[in-house]
Short mmCIF file of C-alpha atoms in Angstrom, two decimals:
data_model
loop_
_atom_site.label_atom_id
_atom_site.label_comp_id
_atom_site.label_asym_id
_atom_site.label_seq_id
_atom_site.Cartn_x
_atom_site.Cartn_y
_atom_site.Cartn_z
CA UNK A 1342 -8.30 5.66 -34.38
CA UNK A 1343 -6.31 2.30 -33.38
CA UNK A 1344 -3.11 3.35 -31.36
CA UNK A 1345 -0.75 2.29 -28.37
CA UNK A 1346 -3.15 3.29 -25.27
CA UNK A 1347 -3.00 6.49 -23.30
CA UNK A 1348 -2.20 4.15 -20.52
CA UNK A 1349 0.91 2.71 -21.87
CA UNK A 1350 4.63 4.26 -21.23
CA UNK A 1351 8.03 3.34 -22.72
CA UNK A 1352 11.24 3.05 -21.11
CA UNK A 1353 14.74 2.16 -22.65
CA UNK A 1354 16.42 -1.14 -21.06
CA UNK A 1355 19.38 -3.08 -21.75
CA UNK A 1356 21.72 -0.28 -22.89
CA UNK A 1357 18.92 1.02 -25.07
CA UNK A 1358 18.64 -2.02 -26.98
CA UNK A 1359 15.33 -2.73 -25.83
CA UNK A 1360 12.15 -0.76 -24.84
CA UNK A 1361 9.93 -2.07 -21.70
CA UNK A 1362 6.46 -1.13 -22.37
CA UNK A 1363 4.20 -1.38 -19.41
CA UNK A 1364 0.38 -0.90 -19.22
CA UNK A 1365 -0.39 1.12 -15.86
CA UNK A 1366 -4.52 -0.39 -16.94
CA UNK A 1367 -3.77 -3.75 -16.84
CA UNK A 1368 -0.17 -4.23 -15.16
CA UNK A 1369 0.76 -6.21 -17.94
CA UNK A 1370 4.35 -5.48 -19.46
CA UNK A 1371 6.38 -6.49 -22.56
CA UNK A 1372 9.64 -5.83 -24.51
CA UNK A 1373 10.81 -5.36 -27.81
CA UNK A 1374 13.46 -4.40 -29.91
CA UNK A 1375 13.60 -0.75 -31.04
CA UNK A 1376 12.62 -1.10 -34.59
CA UNK A 1377 9.59 -2.94 -33.40
CA UNK A 1378 8.71 0.01 -30.97
CA UNK A 1379 9.21 2.34 -33.88
CA UNK A 1380 6.56 0.27 -36.13
CA UNK A 1381 3.97 -0.31 -33.18
CA UNK A 1382 3.74 3.56 -32.51
CA UNK A 1383 3.14 4.26 -35.87
CA UNK A 1384 -0.06 2.41 -36.44
CA UNK A 1385 -3.16 4.36 -36.58
CA UNK A 1386 -5.62 1.75 -38.15
CA UNK A 1387 -7.00 -1.83 -36.74
CA UNK A 1388 -5.46 -3.10 -40.69
CA UNK A 1389 -2.05 -1.81 -40.07
CA UNK A 1390 -1.85 -3.44 -37.00
CA UNK A 1391 -2.30 -6.89 -37.88
CA UNK A 1392 -0.21 -6.04 -41.13
CA UNK A 1393 2.56 -5.06 -39.32
CA UNK A 1394 2.18 -8.09 -36.81
CA UNK A 1395 2.36 -10.39 -39.17
CA UNK A 1396 5.67 -8.83 -40.05
CA UNK A 1397 7.48 -8.74 -36.94
CA UNK A 1398 6.18 -11.77 -36.05
CA UNK A 1399 4.85 -11.12 -32.46
CA UNK A 1400 1.54 -12.43 -30.92
CA UNK A 1401 -1.00 -10.55 -31.52
CA UNK A 1402 -3.34 -11.96 -28.59
CA UNK A 1403 -0.38 -10.07 -26.11
CA UNK A 1404 0.27 -7.03 -28.04
CA UNK A 1405 -3.24 -6.15 -28.72
CA UNK A 1406 -3.26 -5.33 -24.51
CA UNK A 1407 -0.99 -2.49 -25.25
CA UNK A 1408 -3.44 -0.81 -28.01
CA UNK A 1409 -6.68 0.83 -27.84
CA UNK A 1410 -9.42 1.63 -30.65
CA UNK A 1411 -10.62 5.20 -30.24
CA UNK A 1412 -11.15 5.97 -26.39
CA UNK A 1413 -11.88 1.85 -25.60
CA UNK A 1414 -8.79 2.39 -22.33
CA UNK A 1415 -10.41 5.70 -20.91
CA UNK A 1416 -13.78 3.98 -20.80
CA UNK A 1417 -12.46 0.92 -19.01
CA UNK A 1418 -10.32 3.26 -16.73
CA UNK A 1419 -13.56 5.13 -15.91
CA UNK A 1420 -15.44 1.43 -15.04
CA UNK A 1421 -12.33 0.36 -13.39
CA UNK A 1422 -11.83 3.39 -11.21
CA UNK A 1423 -16.33 3.29 -10.44
CA UNK A 1424 -15.21 -0.46 -9.71
CA UNK A 1425 -12.75 0.22 -7.00
CA UNK A 1426 -15.13 2.46 -5.37
CA UNK A 1427 -18.60 0.68 -5.37
CA UNK A 1428 -17.80 -2.50 -4.88
CA UNK A 1429 -20.20 -4.44 -2.67
CA UNK A 1430 -18.41 -7.25 -2.50
CA UNK A 1431 -15.93 -6.64 0.01
CA UNK A 1432 -16.29 -5.38 3.75
CA UNK A 1433 -12.54 -3.46 5.08
CA UNK A 1434 -12.68 -2.73 8.61
CA UNK A 1435 -9.80 -1.18 10.13
CA UNK A 1436 -9.95 -1.62 13.97
CA UNK A 1437 -7.87 0.87 15.98
CA UNK A 1438 -7.19 -1.11 19.16
CA UNK A 1439 -5.69 1.54 21.00
CA UNK A 1440 -4.36 4.86 20.15
CA UNK A 1441 -1.46 4.25 23.24
CA UNK A 1442 2.37 2.95 21.78
CA UNK A 1443 5.24 2.08 23.47
CA UNK A 1444 7.70 3.82 21.00
CA UNK A 1445 8.35 7.28 20.08
CA UNK A 1446 8.82 7.51 16.47
CA UNK A 1447 10.68 10.59 15.46
CA UNK A 1448 7.89 11.22 12.25
CA UNK A 1449 4.61 9.88 14.21
CA UNK A 1450 2.09 12.00 13.13
CA UNK A 1451 -0.17 10.74 16.05
CA UNK A 1452 2.03 12.39 18.63
CA UNK A 1453 -0.20 15.52 20.11
CA UNK A 1454 -3.17 14.62 17.56
CA UNK A 1455 -5.05 11.53 19.30
CA UNK A 1456 -5.53 10.77 22.98
CA UNK A 1457 -2.72 8.54 24.03
CA UNK A 1458 -5.11 6.71 27.08
CA UNK A 1459 -7.46 5.75 24.29
CA UNK A 1460 -7.89 1.60 24.72
CA UNK A 1461 -11.12 -0.47 23.31
CA UNK A 1462 -12.70 -1.64 26.49
CA UNK A 1463 -14.56 -4.99 26.84
CA UNK A 1464 -17.64 -3.28 26.01
CA UNK A 1465 -16.38 -1.14 23.14
CA UNK A 1466 -14.97 -4.50 21.47
CA UNK A 1467 -18.31 -6.12 21.89
CA UNK A 1468 -20.01 -3.21 20.18
CA UNK A 1469 -17.36 -3.15 17.55
CA UNK A 1470 -17.89 -6.95 17.29
CA UNK A 1471 -21.95 -6.42 16.67
CA UNK A 1472 -21.30 -3.64 14.44
CA UNK A 1473 -19.52 -5.80 12.19
CA UNK A 1474 -21.70 -8.66 12.48
CA UNK A 1475 -24.70 -6.18 11.75
CA UNK A 1476 -22.61 -4.98 8.51
CA UNK A 1477 -22.15 -8.64 7.34
CA UNK A 1478 -25.64 -9.24 7.42
CA UNK A 1479 -26.66 -6.50 5.75
CA UNK A 1480 -24.15 -6.60 2.67
CA UNK A 1481 -24.02 -9.86 2.47
CA UNK A 1482 -19.96 -9.50 0.73
CA UNK A 1483 -17.85 -12.22 -0.61
CA UNK A 1484 -14.82 -11.01 1.57
CA UNK A 1485 -14.14 -9.46 4.80
CA UNK A 1486 -11.10 -7.81 5.91
CA UNK A 1487 -9.83 -7.16 8.98
CA UNK A 1488 -6.94 -4.50 9.69
CA UNK A 1489 -5.57 -4.35 13.42
CA UNK A 1490 -3.81 -0.98 13.76
CA UNK A 1491 -3.16 1.78 16.66
CA UNK A 1492 -1.44 2.78 18.42
CA UNK A 1493 0.35 -0.54 18.35
CA UNK A 1494 -2.37 -2.91 18.41
CA UNK A 1495 -0.58 -5.89 20.24
CA UNK A 1496 -0.62 -3.29 23.75
CA UNK A 1497 -4.22 -4.38 23.73
CA UNK A 1498 -4.03 -7.77 22.04
CA UNK A 1499 -6.85 -9.39 24.41
CA UNK A 1500 -9.94 -7.53 22.46
CA UNK A 1501 -9.68 -9.91 19.31
CA UNK A 1502 -10.38 -12.72 21.57
CA UNK A 1503 -13.79 -10.85 21.20
CA UNK A 1504 -13.91 -9.36 17.90
CA UNK A 1505 -12.23 -12.08 15.75
CA UNK A 1506 -13.84 -15.75 16.53
CA UNK A 1507 -17.48 -14.56 16.31
CA UNK A 1508 -17.06 -12.51 12.86
CA UNK A 1509 -14.87 -16.06 11.54
CA UNK A 1510 -17.43 -17.73 12.54
CA UNK A 1511 -20.25 -16.08 10.50
CA UNK A 1512 -18.03 -16.04 7.53
CA UNK A 1513 -17.69 -19.61 7.96
CA UNK A 1514 -21.34 -20.43 8.15
CA UNK A 1515 -22.09 -18.42 5.17
CA UNK A 1516 -18.94 -19.36 2.97
CA UNK A 1517 -17.44 -15.90 3.14
CA UNK A 1518 -13.82 -15.48 2.66
CA UNK A 1519 -12.36 -14.04 5.99
CA UNK A 1520 -8.77 -12.65 6.88
CA UNK A 1521 -6.92 -10.41 9.15
CA UNK A 1522 -3.87 -8.46 9.15
CA UNK A 1523 -2.15 -6.02 11.31
CA UNK A 1524 0.25 -3.15 11.17
CA UNK A 1525 2.70 -3.47 14.45
CA UNK A 1526 5.92 -2.26 15.33
CA UNK A 1527 6.84 -5.59 16.36
CA UNK A 1528 8.88 -5.25 20.01
CA UNK A 1529 5.38 -7.52 21.38
CA UNK A 1530 5.67 -10.29 18.54
CA UNK A 1531 7.09 -12.35 20.80
CA UNK A 1532 7.08 -15.98 20.95
CA UNK A 1533 3.80 -16.30 23.30
CA UNK A 1534 1.34 -14.28 20.99
CA UNK A 1535 2.49 -16.70 17.56
CA UNK A 1536 -0.11 -19.38 17.94
CA UNK A 1537 -2.70 -16.99 19.12
CA UNK A 1538 -1.98 -14.77 15.90
CA UNK A 1539 -2.34 -18.05 14.05
CA UNK A 1540 -5.71 -19.29 15.53
CA UNK A 1541 -7.04 -15.78 14.39
CA UNK A 1542 -6.13 -15.82 11.09
CA UNK A 1543 -3.52 -13.16 11.38
CA UNK A 1544 -0.29 -14.55 8.94
CA UNK A 1545 0.23 -10.95 7.58
CA UNK A 1546 1.83 -8.48 9.72
CA UNK A 1547 3.55 -5.08 8.60
CA UNK A 1548 6.47 -4.17 10.51
CA UNK A 1549 8.45 -0.80 10.20
CA UNK A 1550 12.31 -0.88 10.36
CA UNK A 1551 13.96 2.06 9.10
CA UNK A 1552 17.45 0.44 8.06
CA UNK A 1553 20.41 -0.10 10.37
CA UNK A 1554 20.55 -0.52 14.14
CA UNK A 1555 22.31 2.69 14.15
CA UNK A 1556 19.31 4.65 12.08
CA UNK A 1557 16.51 2.58 13.37
CA UNK A 1558 17.21 3.45 17.03
CA UNK A 1559 17.72 6.77 16.16
CA UNK A 1560 14.46 7.14 14.42
CA UNK A 1561 12.23 4.34 16.51
CA UNK A 1562 13.23 4.07 20.32
CA UNK A 1563 11.21 3.11 22.98
CA UNK A 1564 9.52 5.73 25.08
CA UNK A 1565 12.51 5.22 27.75
CA UNK A 1566 14.82 5.87 24.51
CA UNK A 1567 15.94 2.15 24.73
CA UNK A 1568 16.68 1.32 21.09
CA UNK A 1569 14.53 -1.85 19.53
CA UNK A 1570 15.88 -3.09 16.38
CA UNK A 1571 17.36 -5.98 17.84
CA UNK A 1572 14.18 -6.96 19.63
CA UNK A 1573 12.78 -6.16 16.48
CA UNK A 1574 15.02 -8.62 14.24
CA UNK A 1575 14.56 -11.29 16.72
CA UNK A 1576 10.83 -11.32 16.76
CA UNK A 1577 10.80 -11.02 12.70
CA UNK A 1578 12.79 -14.22 12.59
CA UNK A 1579 10.32 -16.04 15.33
CA UNK A 1580 7.28 -15.37 13.21
CA UNK A 1581 9.00 -16.42 9.95
CA UNK A 1582 9.66 -19.42 11.36
CA UNK A 1583 6.49 -20.17 12.48
CA UNK A 1584 4.94 -19.45 9.08
CA UNK A 1585 3.35 -16.01 9.27
CA UNK A 1586 3.82 -13.44 6.88
CA UNK A 1587 5.80 -10.90 7.61
CA UNK A 1588 6.00 -7.48 5.55
CA UNK A 1589 9.06 -4.90 6.77
CA UNK A 1590 8.17 -1.68 5.41
CA UNK A 1591 11.41 0.74 5.63
CA UNK A 1592 10.31 4.29 5.72
CA UNK A 1593 12.59 6.47 3.69
CA UNK A 1594 13.58 10.12 3.94
CA UNK A 1595 16.77 12.06 3.64
CA UNK A 1596 17.56 11.10 7.15
CA UNK A 1597 17.93 7.23 6.37
CA UNK A 1598 18.33 7.13 2.22
CA UNK A 1599 22.11 6.54 2.57
CA UNK A 1600 22.26 3.44 4.74
CA UNK A 1601 19.29 1.20 2.75
CA UNK A 1602 22.56 -0.82 1.22
CA UNK A 1603 23.72 -1.74 4.32
CA UNK A 1604 20.54 -2.73 6.24
CA UNK A 1605 19.97 -5.10 3.06
CA UNK A 1606 23.07 -6.75 3.43
CA UNK A 1607 22.24 -7.25 7.37
CA UNK A 1608 19.14 -8.54 6.67
CA UNK A 1609 21.16 -11.11 3.95
CA UNK A 1610 23.93 -11.85 6.50
CA UNK A 1611 20.55 -13.27 8.91
CA UNK A 1612 19.66 -15.60 6.00
CA UNK A 1613 16.17 -13.40 5.56
CA UNK A 1614 16.01 -13.67 1.67
CA UNK A 1615 15.55 -17.55 2.27
CA UNK A 1616 12.43 -16.82 3.62
CA UNK A 1617 9.38 -16.91 1.02
CA UNK A 1618 6.80 -15.34 3.49
CA UNK A 1619 9.04 -12.29 3.97
CA UNK A 1620 8.03 -8.86 1.82
CA UNK A 1621 10.16 -5.98 1.54
CA UNK A 1622 8.39 -2.85 0.93
CA UNK A 1623 10.46 0.47 0.28
CA UNK A 1624 8.08 3.50 1.24
CA UNK A 1625 8.54 7.01 1.16
CA UNK A 1626 7.37 8.58 3.92
CA UNK A 1627 4.88 11.03 2.95
CA UNK A 1628 3.58 14.95 4.02
CA UNK A 1629 1.50 14.07 6.94
CA UNK A 1630 -1.13 15.64 8.98
CA UNK A 1631 0.88 16.57 12.03
CA UNK A 1632 4.58 17.23 10.95
CA UNK A 1633 7.34 16.85 13.34
CA UNK A 1634 10.49 18.71 12.97
CA UNK A 1635 12.17 15.31 11.81
CA UNK A 1636 9.60 15.13 8.89
CA UNK A 1637 9.73 19.53 8.24
CA UNK A 1638 13.65 18.44 8.02
CA UNK A 1639 13.90 15.27 6.38
CA UNK A 1640 10.64 14.44 4.41
CA UNK A 1641 10.66 14.51 -0.03
CA UNK A 1642 8.07 17.40 0.11
CA UNK A 1643 9.14 17.97 -3.87
CA UNK A 1644 9.42 15.56 -6.67
CA UNK A 1645 13.10 17.52 -7.40
CA UNK A 1646 14.32 15.83 -4.37
CA UNK A 1647 13.70 12.52 -4.99
CA UNK A 1648 16.89 11.98 -7.46
CA UNK A 1649 18.46 10.10 -4.78
CA UNK A 1650 15.95 7.45 -4.55
CA UNK A 1651 17.31 6.21 -7.71
CA UNK A 1652 18.77 2.73 -7.21
CA UNK A 1653 16.78 1.43 -4.42
CA UNK A 1654 15.09 -1.29 -6.25
CA UNK A 1655 17.96 -2.26 -8.04
CA UNK A 1656 19.65 -2.64 -4.06
CA UNK A 1657 16.72 -4.51 -3.13
CA UNK A 1658 16.87 -6.98 -5.86
CA UNK A 1659 21.13 -7.29 -5.80
CA UNK A 1660 20.71 -8.86 -1.82
CA UNK A 1661 18.15 -11.15 -2.90
CA UNK A 1662 15.02 -9.80 -2.16
CA UNK A 1663 12.44 -9.64 -4.83
CA UNK A 1664 9.81 -7.06 -5.18
CA UNK A 1665 6.74 -8.13 -4.33
CA UNK A 1666 4.91 -4.91 -3.99
CA UNK A 1667 2.80 -3.63 -6.75
CA UNK A 1668 3.71 0.33 -6.51
CA UNK A 1669 6.21 2.50 -4.96
CA UNK A 1670 3.83 5.39 -4.35
CA UNK A 1671 0.87 6.89 -2.33
CA UNK A 1672 -2.59 5.06 -4.35
CA UNK A 1673 -6.11 5.13 -3.56
CA UNK A 1674 -6.73 3.36 -0.13
CA UNK A 1675 -9.64 2.79 1.57
CA UNK A 1676 -10.86 6.70 1.87
CA UNK A 1677 -12.02 6.04 -1.89
CA UNK A 1678 -14.32 2.99 -1.31
CA UNK A 1679 -17.40 2.16 -0.31
CA UNK A 1680 -18.01 -0.28 2.70
CA UNK A 1681 -14.66 0.27 4.04
CA UNK A 1682 -14.54 1.95 7.60
CA UNK A 1683 -11.99 2.65 10.21
CA UNK A 1684 -13.24 2.34 13.98
CA UNK A 1685 -10.95 4.43 16.46
CA UNK A 1686 -11.25 3.28 20.09
CA UNK A 1687 -13.77 5.71 21.08
CA UNK A 1688 -16.20 4.41 18.36
CA UNK A 1689 -15.74 7.09 15.94
CA UNK A 1690 -15.76 6.23 12.68
CA UNK A 1691 -13.69 7.50 9.67
CA UNK A 1692 -12.92 6.23 6.13
CA UNK A 1693 -8.90 6.44 6.29
CA UNK A 1694 -6.76 5.25 9.59
CA UNK A 1695 -4.79 8.41 8.15
CA UNK A 1696 -7.54 11.03 9.60
CA UNK A 1697 -8.01 9.67 12.56
CA UNK A 1698 -8.18 12.29 15.52
CA UNK A 1699 -9.60 15.37 13.14
CA UNK A 1700 -12.98 15.36 14.11
CA UNK A 1701 -14.55 16.78 10.93
CA UNK A 1702 -13.41 13.60 8.95
CA UNK A 1703 -15.52 11.79 11.36
CA UNK A 1704 -18.41 10.08 9.21
CA UNK A 1705 -20.60 8.34 12.36
CA UNK A 1706 -20.09 6.22 15.71
CA UNK A 1707 -20.83 2.64 15.95
CA UNK A 1708 -23.32 3.82 18.91
CA UNK A 1709 -25.43 5.60 16.37
CA UNK A 1710 -28.63 2.80 16.08
CA UNK A 1711 -29.55 4.26 12.97
CA UNK A 1712 -26.27 3.71 11.40
CA UNK A 1713 -26.19 6.57 9.49
CA UNK A 1714 -22.83 7.38 7.83
CA UNK A 1715 -22.15 10.59 6.41
CA UNK A 1716 -20.52 8.75 3.36
CA UNK A 1717 -21.51 11.22 0.34
CA UNK A 1718 -19.37 13.87 0.59
CA UNK A 1719 -16.23 11.42 0.19
CA UNK A 1720 -17.60 8.79 -2.24
CA UNK A 1721 -19.00 11.65 -4.89
CA UNK A 1722 -15.37 13.03 -5.39
CA UNK A 1723 -14.18 11.95 -8.85
CA UNK A 1724 -11.31 14.03 -8.50
CA UNK A 1725 -9.44 11.75 -10.64
CA UNK A 1726 -11.38 12.47 -13.95
CA UNK A 1727 -8.74 15.54 -14.62
CA UNK A 1728 -6.12 13.32 -14.87
CA UNK A 1729 -7.71 11.05 -17.51
CA UNK A 1730 -5.08 11.65 -20.28
CA UNK A 1731 -2.52 10.72 -18.13
CA UNK A 1732 -0.76 7.56 -18.30
CA UNK A 1733 0.22 6.95 -14.74
CA UNK A 1734 -3.68 7.42 -13.69
CA UNK A 1735 -4.47 3.85 -13.06
CA UNK A 1736 -1.30 3.50 -10.85
CA UNK A 1737 -2.45 6.62 -8.54
CA UNK A 1738 -5.66 6.90 -9.12
CA UNK A 1739 -5.42 10.61 -7.97
CA UNK A 1740 -3.19 9.94 -4.75
CA UNK A 1741 -3.81 9.88 -1.64
CA UNK A 1742 -6.27 12.43 -0.37
CA UNK A 1743 -4.52 12.74 3.38
CA UNK A 1744 -1.47 13.56 1.30
CA UNK A 1745 -3.79 16.01 -0.79
CA UNK A 1746 -5.37 17.47 2.55
CA UNK A 1747 -1.99 18.48 3.89
CA UNK A 1748 -0.68 19.98 1.04
CA UNK A 1749 -3.37 21.98 -0.59
CA UNK A 1750 -6.08 22.01 2.54
CA UNK A 1751 -8.93 20.21 0.17
CA UNK A 1752 -8.84 16.58 0.34
CA UNK A 1753 -11.12 16.34 -2.91
CA UNK A 1754 -8.01 17.73 -4.66
CA UNK A 1755 -5.93 15.67 -6.88
CA UNK A 1756 -2.16 14.79 -5.31
CA UNK A 1757 -0.08 14.58 -8.27
CA UNK A 1758 3.23 12.56 -8.05
CA UNK A 1759 3.64 12.26 -12.27
CA UNK A 1760 7.25 14.18 -11.80
CA UNK A 1761 8.10 11.54 -9.36
CA UNK A 1762 6.43 8.65 -10.70
CA UNK A 1763 8.33 9.41 -14.52
CA UNK A 1764 11.53 9.43 -12.98
CA UNK A 1765 11.50 6.23 -10.59
CA UNK A 1766 8.80 4.23 -11.84
CA UNK A 1767 11.52 3.02 -15.03
CA UNK A 1768 13.55 1.83 -12.73
CA UNK A 1769 10.67 0.13 -10.26
CA UNK A 1770 9.52 -1.54 -13.29
CA UNK A 1771 13.16 -2.69 -14.73
CA UNK A 1772 14.06 -3.78 -11.54
CA UNK A 1773 11.04 -6.10 -11.62
CA UNK A 1774 11.83 -7.28 -15.27
CA UNK A 1775 15.23 -8.35 -14.35
CA UNK A 1776 13.63 -10.66 -11.88
CA UNK A 1777 11.04 -12.31 -14.51
CA UNK A 1778 13.77 -12.58 -16.59
CA UNK A 1779 15.74 -14.45 -14.22
CA UNK A 1780 12.81 -16.84 -13.79
CA UNK A 1781 12.75 -17.57 -17.51
#
């Protein structure tokens, strides 16, 4: 049967005068009038497709991407998800330079879960460097991606001098694409570090700012209780002025949802909307492995609670900040990929930063000379197969394994957010559509 693909969803837009079609497998979107959409829905054969497309004067090469012959779209999704998992062209390493942090965020899952005194020392940094070089030699990937994480990675920035230069040199000599990025709280990202970060090609830094000064300083203060909003905003501007790409992550829950528009007003008043290298990501705080009192009270645990999230992306666009992220939900991550590892300061290896501190998720240690990694118990999981008929599968890919573990006690189960996606994704897509229309 030749019909609209399983992975095509439709949304009424422009006061119900048009329909926005989105293919979650390809990421493509198109707008149609209601009559054309009704005709497309009635198509069941290739002949009917071309007869009606010609009558409607729609470009068949464009609309063909929204149709599937029998189960070809499902077969392609199977192929796509297996390729994501077993892609040997990339090597992704997350290095947690320290578990220490100079802040005390209300919702931090690492509190009481990790040893804050752990730092990568010079000896461990050399071992990590050698382990990564060994992986590059054995895998010969096309891309090497290094992610510096913590704790607060800038507290132990000196180890980057040991780790990055030889890996960068190796990649240059072997024509391997090399890139690095960092997740930081932004408090130590001062002018003294700018040239150093650019030299090491750390041109993408994600920093969390959780709304206006009033809300952010309450949620994300320094250990001594002093607010961090003004420090971070100053450092973000300096970084942008130095041509570094900054991703501002706004962690949203029931506590700060009402002040997000005021935050966008403040960003615009500082002319942040004029920086092409600034990206804003709205992120819903997820259920976590070590929930704090704040999380138990404010995190959105049910899809029904998320109705008040509507309007967020329109607000972002309204104040001049385009939507550059691909999706507003948890998706498959490092835990679903071969050749993707997280190294903690003690040399333990995990498949995902979210599980650091949980011993049953350790897959190896860089000090193991035989380099035997316990990957099979994670890579054999294809939990998404039960979702093959869901139009949102290519987006969520079965969901975050950490969230599945937290909510069900099973990391190999589906973390389903279909109700949430249905209620929110329309607005997310329509907001992106409006931006594209303005560009035309």
